[in-house]
Amino acid sequence: RRHKKRQSQRRQQPIRTNPNAHRILIVEDNAINQRVSSLLLQKLGHKTHCVADGFEALEALQQTPFDVILMDCHMPEMDGLETTRRIRQEYAGPQPYIIALTANAILYTRERCLAAGMDDHLTKPIRVAPLADALNRIPQKTPPSAAPHPHA
């Protein structure tokens, strides 16, 4: 009986508000991995949007600016490395911080992901602590009100 009570209390905990919340695009072809990533990020206080491949990611970026992209490396049609290269070359908006997600750390090494233009690298299965650490490594943006005035 105690066990059930603890579970219900855990479920009722509100999602934390995060003063450093990011708008995060999850690019992942596996629906279960999309759901897990989205729930973890939302629990950390971030807003998420999921797409299933690189082409959808490029379209989503044309519609909405994202602060961060969680990019699966191994996807059909256009893999995460090619998608990242295209974002870096073709996307005119503010460049998002791109975190590689890979289940194959041998094929998609950290060095290979960074060379393609990604900013960080995580291995699957995704876990809260490494994900939170990666998000904490994102350089803080200067709010427009705190930026130096060009005529000062």
Backbone as JSON, one array per atom type, in Angstrom:
{
  "sequence": "RRHKKRQSQRRQQPIRTNPNAHRILIVEDNAINQRVSSLLLQKLGHKTHCVADGFEALEALQQTPFDVILMDCHMPEMDGLETTRRIRQEYAGPQPYIIALTANAILYTRERCLAAGMDDHLTKPIRVAPLADALNRIPQKTPPSAAPHPHA",
  "N": [[0.82, -1.2, 0.0], [1.93, 1.27, 0.79], [3.78, 1.59, -1.25], [2.18, 2.1, -3.52], [1.14, 4.57, -2.8], [3.44, 6.23, -2.78], [4.11, 6.12, -5.5], [1.91, 7.44, -6.67], [2.23, 9.97, -5.59], [4.63, 10.69, -6.76], [3.91, 10.82, -9.45], [2.26, 13.03, -9.45], [3.86, 15.24, -9.18], [4.63, 18.51, -10.16], [5.69, 19.71, -13.41], [8.88, 21.04, -13.62], [9.65, 24.53, -13.65], [11.88, 26.16, -15.71], [14.28, 28.53, -15.69], [16.16, 28.8, -17.65], [15.07, 27.67, -19.9], [14.83, 25.95, -23.01], [13.87, 25.96, -26.47], [13.39, 23.06, -28.05], [14.18, 21.0, -30.76], [13.5, 17.76, -31.61], [14.96, 15.37, -33.51], [14.26, 12.45, -34.7], [13.79, 9.16, -35.79], [12.49, 7.06, -34.58], [9.54, 6.41, -32.93], [9.14, 5.76, -30.22], [11.57, 6.52, -29.03], [11.39, 9.24, -29.6], [9.27, 9.97, -27.93], [10.29, 9.32, -25.35], [12.56, 11.02, -25.21], [11.3, 13.51, -25.47], [9.63, 13.57, -23.17], [11.58, 13.47, -21.11], [12.95, 15.89, -21.57], [10.88, 17.76, -21.27], [10.32, 17.34, -18.61], [12.58, 18.45, -17.54], [11.96, 21.03, -17.94], [11.89, 22.13, -20.51], [10.71, 23.14, -23.81], [9.39, 21.14, -26.39], [9.54, 19.83, -29.76], [8.84, 17.36, -32.11], [10.24, 15.67, -34.92], [10.5, 13.35, -37.69], [12.61, 12.92, -39.48], [15.54, 14.08, -41.33], [14.75, 15.79, -43.46], [12.27, 16.75, -42.57], [13.2, 18.11, -40.36], [14.66, 20.23, -41.49], [12.54, 21.58, -42.71], [11.02, 22.25, -40.41], [12.74, 24.05, -39.14], [12.58, 26.2, -40.86], [10.13, 27.16, -40.23], [10.07, 27.69, -37.46], [12.23, 29.1, -35.06], [14.69, 27.25, -33.35], [16.37, 26.68, -30.28], [17.94, 24.54, -29.61], [18.88, 21.4, -31.05], [18.19, 18.05, -30.86], [19.72, 15.55, -32.34], [19.25, 12.62, -34.0], [21.63, 10.37, -35.21], [21.57, 8.21, -37.0], [19.44, 7.81, -39.46], [16.87, 7.09, -41.88], [16.87, 8.1, -45.37], [18.05, 10.94, -44.99], [20.8, 11.24, -43.05], [21.76, 12.18, -39.66], [24.22, 13.53, -39.7], [24.44, 14.61, -42.31], [22.14, 16.17, -42.31], [22.82, 18.03, -40.33], [25.06, 19.27, -41.54], [23.74, 20.53, -43.67], [22.04, 22.27, -42.28], [23.93, 23.97, -41.1], [25.06, 25.09, -43.4], [22.91, 26.12, -44.92], [20.88, 27.29, -43.37], [19.55, 30.33, -42.5], [18.83, 31.63, -40.18], [19.4, 32.26, -36.59], [21.94, 30.11, -35.5], [21.23, 26.89, -34.29], [22.1, 25.02, -31.31], [23.48, 21.94, -31.67], [22.99, 18.67, -30.69], [24.3, 15.53, -30.96], [22.75, 12.34, -31.15], [23.33, 9.01, -30.65], [23.19, 5.49, -31.18], [25.16, 3.97, -32.06], [28.15, 4.24, -31.25], [30.6, 3.7, -32.35], [30.5, 3.93, -35.18], [29.4, 6.54, -35.41], [31.27, 8.56, -34.18], [32.3, 10.87, -31.61], [34.12, 12.75, -32.64], [33.6, 12.62, -35.4], [30.97, 13.54, -35.47], [31.28, 16.16, -34.44], [32.91, 17.2, -36.45], [31.07, 17.34, -38.51], [29.62, 19.5, -37.77], [28.15, 19.45, -35.47], [27.53, 20.25, -32.01], [27.74, 18.83, -29.65], [27.66, 15.51, -28.17], [25.86, 12.6, -27.49], [25.23, 9.31, -26.23], [22.91, 6.66, -26.92], [21.11, 4.4, -24.82], [19.19, 7.29, -24.03], [19.8, 9.21, -21.14], [18.87, 10.92, -18.12], [20.81, 12.45, -16.54], [23.27, 12.72, -18.2], [22.05, 14.06, -20.36], [21.03, 16.42, -19.17], [23.49, 17.49, -18.36], [24.68, 17.97, -20.87], [22.93, 19.93, -21.86], [23.44, 21.91, -20.03], [25.93, 22.7, -20.83], [25.55, 24.38, -22.92], [26.26, 27.49, -24.29], [25.35, 30.47, -22.63], [22.94, 32.74, -23.83], [23.09, 36.22, -24.53], [20.69, 38.36, -23.31], [18.75, 40.62, -25.34], [18.36, 43.1, -24.05], [20.53, 43.25, -22.35], [22.69, 43.38, -23.97], [25.5, 45.2, -25.26], [25.03, 48.56, -26.27], [25.27, 49.71, -29.61], [25.99, 52.38, -30.06], [27.02, 53.35, -27.76]],
  "CA": [[0.0, 0.0, 0.0], [2.83, 2.42, 0.8], [4.39, 1.7, -2.57], [1.23, 2.77, -4.42], [1.02, 5.97, -2.4], [4.64, 6.91, -3.26], [4.01, 6.25, -6.96], [0.95, 8.48, -7.03], [2.82, 11.26, -5.24], [5.64, 10.97, -7.76], [3.24, 11.2, -10.69], [1.58, 14.32, -9.32], [4.8, 16.34, -9.09], [4.51, 19.38, -11.33], [6.87, 19.88, -14.25], [9.66, 22.18, -13.13], [9.86, 25.66, -14.53], [13.3, 26.3, -15.91], [14.55, 29.89, -16.18], [17.01, 28.67, -18.85], [14.37, 26.74, -20.8], [15.12, 26.04, -24.44], [12.95, 25.38, -27.44], [14.23, 21.97, -28.56], [13.69, 20.17, -31.85], [13.97, 16.38, -31.52], [14.96, 14.76, -34.83], [14.39, 11.03, -34.34], [12.85, 8.39, -36.61], [11.82, 6.06, -33.75], [8.49, 7.09, -32.16], [9.35, 5.55, -28.77], [12.68, 7.39, -28.65], [10.86, 10.6, -29.62], [8.45, 10.15, -26.73], [11.16, 9.31, -24.17], [13.35, 12.26, -25.23], [10.39, 14.62, -25.22], [9.23, 13.56, -21.76], [12.73, 13.85, -20.29], [13.21, 17.32, -21.76], [9.78, 18.51, -20.66], [10.5, 17.23, -17.16], [13.64, 19.41, -17.22], [11.41, 22.37, -18.13], [12.08, 22.63, -21.88], [9.62, 22.94, -24.78], [9.89, 20.26, -27.44], [8.8, 19.53, -30.98], [9.47, 16.18, -32.7], [10.11, 15.34, -36.34], [10.97, 11.98, -37.91], [13.8, 12.78, -40.33], [16.28, 15.3, -41.64], [13.97, 16.69, -44.31], [11.29, 17.41, -41.7], [13.95, 19.04, -39.5], [14.93, 21.43, -42.28], [11.25, 22.29, -42.84], [10.64, 22.81, -39.1], [13.59, 25.22, -38.88], [12.09, 27.32, -41.66], [8.9, 27.65, -39.59], [10.26, 28.07, -36.05], [13.63, 29.04, -34.61], [14.93, 26.39, -32.19], [17.63, 26.94, -29.59], [18.7, 23.29, -29.54], [18.37, 20.26, -31.8], [18.65, 16.72, -30.47], [19.76, 14.97, -33.68], [19.61, 11.22, -34.17], [22.61, 10.28, -36.29], [21.23, 7.17, -37.96], [18.05, 7.92, -39.92], [16.76, 6.84, -43.33], [16.81, 9.26, -46.27], [19.15, 11.86, -44.73], [21.24, 10.99, -41.68], [21.96, 13.36, -38.82], [25.41, 14.27, -40.11], [24.1, 15.4, -43.5], [21.16, 17.19, -41.89], [23.57, 19.07, -39.62], [25.82, 20.02, -42.55], [22.81, 21.39, -44.42], [21.6, 23.35, -41.38], [25.06, 24.9, -40.96], [25.32, 25.76, -44.67], [21.74, 26.72, -45.58], [19.93, 27.94, -42.47], [19.92, 31.73, -42.36], [18.51, 32.14, -38.85], [20.4, 31.98, -35.56], [22.31, 28.7, -35.53], [20.9, 26.14, -33.08], [23.1, 24.15, -30.7], [23.06, 20.61, -32.12], [23.51, 17.56, -29.9], [24.17, 14.24, -31.63], [22.28, 11.18, -30.39], [23.67, 7.82, -31.42], [23.26, 4.17, -30.55], [26.36, 3.35, -32.62], [29.25, 5.15, -30.92], [31.77, 3.38, -33.17], [30.3, 4.56, -36.49], [29.17, 7.98, -35.23], [32.13, 9.0, -33.08], [32.21, 12.27, -31.21], [34.91, 13.55, -33.58], [32.89, 12.67, -36.68], [29.8, 14.41, -35.28], [31.76, 17.54, -34.32], [33.39, 17.61, -37.77], [29.9, 17.64, -39.34], [29.04, 20.76, -37.32], [27.4, 19.29, -34.22], [28.18, 20.89, -30.88], [27.92, 17.89, -28.54], [27.45, 14.12, -28.56], [25.35, 11.72, -26.44], [24.91, 7.96, -26.7], [21.64, 6.08, -26.5], [19.83, 5.03, -24.48], [19.3, 8.62, -23.43], [19.61, 9.24, -19.69], [18.63, 12.28, -17.65], [22.0, 13.17, -16.1], [24.09, 13.19, -19.33], [21.27, 15.01, -21.14], [21.05, 17.68, -18.42], [24.86, 18.01, -18.45], [24.86, 18.51, -22.22], [22.16, 21.17, -21.96], [24.13, 22.9, -19.19], [27.13, 23.15, -21.55], [25.17, 25.34, -23.96], [26.6, 28.86, -23.88], [24.2, 31.33, -22.34], [22.76, 33.84, -24.77], [22.92, 37.52, -23.9], [19.4, 38.94, -23.68], [18.93, 41.88, -26.08], [18.42, 44.25, -23.15], [21.84, 43.28, -21.69], [23.74, 43.52, -24.98], [25.98, 46.58, -25.33], [24.43, 49.41, -27.3], [26.33, 50.01, -30.58], [26.37, 53.8, -30.06], [27.42, 53.76, -26.39]],
  "C": [[0.87, 1.27, 0.0], [3.44, 2.67, -0.58], [3.47, 2.44, -3.54], [1.11, 4.25, -4.09], [2.22, 6.77, -2.9], [4.59, 7.11, -4.77], [3.06, 7.36, -7.34], [1.48, 9.86, -6.67], [3.86, 11.66, -6.29], [5.0, 11.45, -9.05], [2.64, 12.59, -10.63], [2.54, 15.51, -9.23], [4.7, 17.2, -10.34], [5.82, 19.41, -12.13], [7.58, 21.15, -13.79], [9.66, 23.31, -14.15], [11.36, 25.9, -14.56], [13.57, 27.7, -16.45], [15.44, 29.89, -17.43], [16.39, 27.72, -19.86], [14.71, 27.03, -22.26], [13.95, 25.5, -25.24], [13.78, 24.34, -28.19], [13.5, 21.17, -29.64], [14.33, 18.79, -31.7], [13.83, 15.76, -32.91], [15.29, 13.29, -34.63], [13.36, 10.24, -35.11], [12.09, 7.33, -35.8], [10.82, 6.76, -32.82], [8.68, 6.92, -30.65], [10.48, 6.45, -28.28], [12.26, 8.86, -28.66], [10.13, 10.89, -28.31], [9.31, 10.23, -25.47], [11.95, 10.61, -24.09], [12.48, 13.46, -24.88], [9.98, 14.71, -23.76], [10.38, 13.97, -20.85], [12.99, 15.35, -20.37], [12.12, 18.17, -21.13], [9.89, 18.47, -19.14], [11.6, 18.18, -16.67], [13.2, 20.85, -17.48], [11.54, 22.95, -19.51], [10.84, 22.37, -22.73], [10.18, 22.12, -25.93], [8.94, 20.18, -28.63], [9.55, 18.37, -31.64], [9.21, 16.09, -34.2], [10.82, 14.01, -36.57], [12.19, 11.84, -38.8], [14.42, 14.13, -40.62], [15.52, 16.29, -42.5], [12.93, 17.46, -43.49], [11.98, 18.41, -40.77], [14.22, 20.34, -40.24], [13.66, 22.26, -42.47], [10.86, 22.96, -41.53], [11.45, 24.06, -38.79], [13.17, 26.44, -39.7], [10.85, 27.96, -41.03], [9.14, 28.27, -38.22], [11.74, 28.06, -35.72], [13.73, 28.15, -33.36], [16.28, 26.73, -31.6], [18.56, 25.73, -29.69], [18.04, 22.26, -30.45], [19.01, 19.01, -31.23], [18.56, 15.9, -31.74], [20.19, 13.51, -33.64], [20.57, 11.15, -35.35], [22.17, 9.31, -37.38], [19.74, 7.22, -38.3], [18.02, 7.59, -41.4], [16.68, 8.17, -44.1], [18.01, 10.18, -46.09], [19.57, 11.68, -43.27], [21.49, 12.3, -40.94], [23.17, 14.19, -39.2], [25.12, 15.16, -41.3], [23.1, 16.49, -43.15], [21.87, 18.35, -41.2], [24.38, 19.92, -40.6], [24.92, 21.0, -43.3], [22.3, 22.54, -43.55], [22.7, 24.4, -41.29], [25.3, 25.69, -42.23], [24.14, 26.6, -45.17], [20.84, 27.53, -44.67], [20.39, 29.35, -42.17], [19.66, 32.29, -40.96], [19.64, 31.91, -37.86], [20.68, 30.48, -35.5], [21.96, 28.0, -34.22], [22.1, 25.35, -32.57], [22.65, 22.74, -31.01], [23.79, 19.53, -31.31], [23.23, 16.26, -30.63], [23.65, 13.2, -30.66], [22.59, 9.95, -31.22], [23.67, 6.56, -30.57], [24.52, 3.46, -31.01], [27.53, 4.3, -32.43], [30.51, 4.87, -31.72], [31.66, 4.07, -34.53], [30.18, 6.08, -36.37], [29.95, 8.46, -34.02], [31.9, 10.47, -32.79], [32.93, 13.16, -32.23], [34.2, 13.7, -34.92], [31.67, 13.59, -36.59], [30.22, 15.88, -35.18], [32.25, 18.06, -35.67], [32.23, 17.96, -38.71], [29.22, 18.94, -38.92], [28.2, 20.64, -36.06], [28.22, 19.87, -33.08], [28.49, 19.94, -29.73], [27.47, 16.52, -29.01], [26.97, 13.33, -27.34], [25.07, 10.35, -27.04], [23.56, 7.53, -26.15], [21.94, 4.81, -25.72], [20.06, 6.35, -23.75], [18.98, 8.53, -21.94], [19.56, 10.68, -19.23], [19.92, 13.04, -17.34], [22.9, 13.61, -17.27], [23.36, 14.22, -20.21], [21.28, 16.38, -20.47], [22.45, 18.31, -18.47], [25.11, 18.65, -19.81], [24.13, 19.84, -22.38], [22.81, 22.28, -21.13], [25.4, 23.42, -19.84], [26.82, 24.17, -22.64], [25.52, 26.74, -23.48], [25.34, 29.69, -23.67], [24.15, 32.47, -23.35], [22.59, 35.14, -23.98], [21.56, 38.07, -24.3], [19.61, 40.29, -24.38], [19.06, 43.09, -25.17], [19.78, 44.38, -22.47], [22.98, 43.46, -22.68], [24.2, 44.98, -25.02], [25.34, 47.34, -26.5], [25.52, 49.81, -28.29], [26.8, 51.45, -30.55], [26.84, 54.26, -28.7], [28.9, 54.06, -26.34]]
}
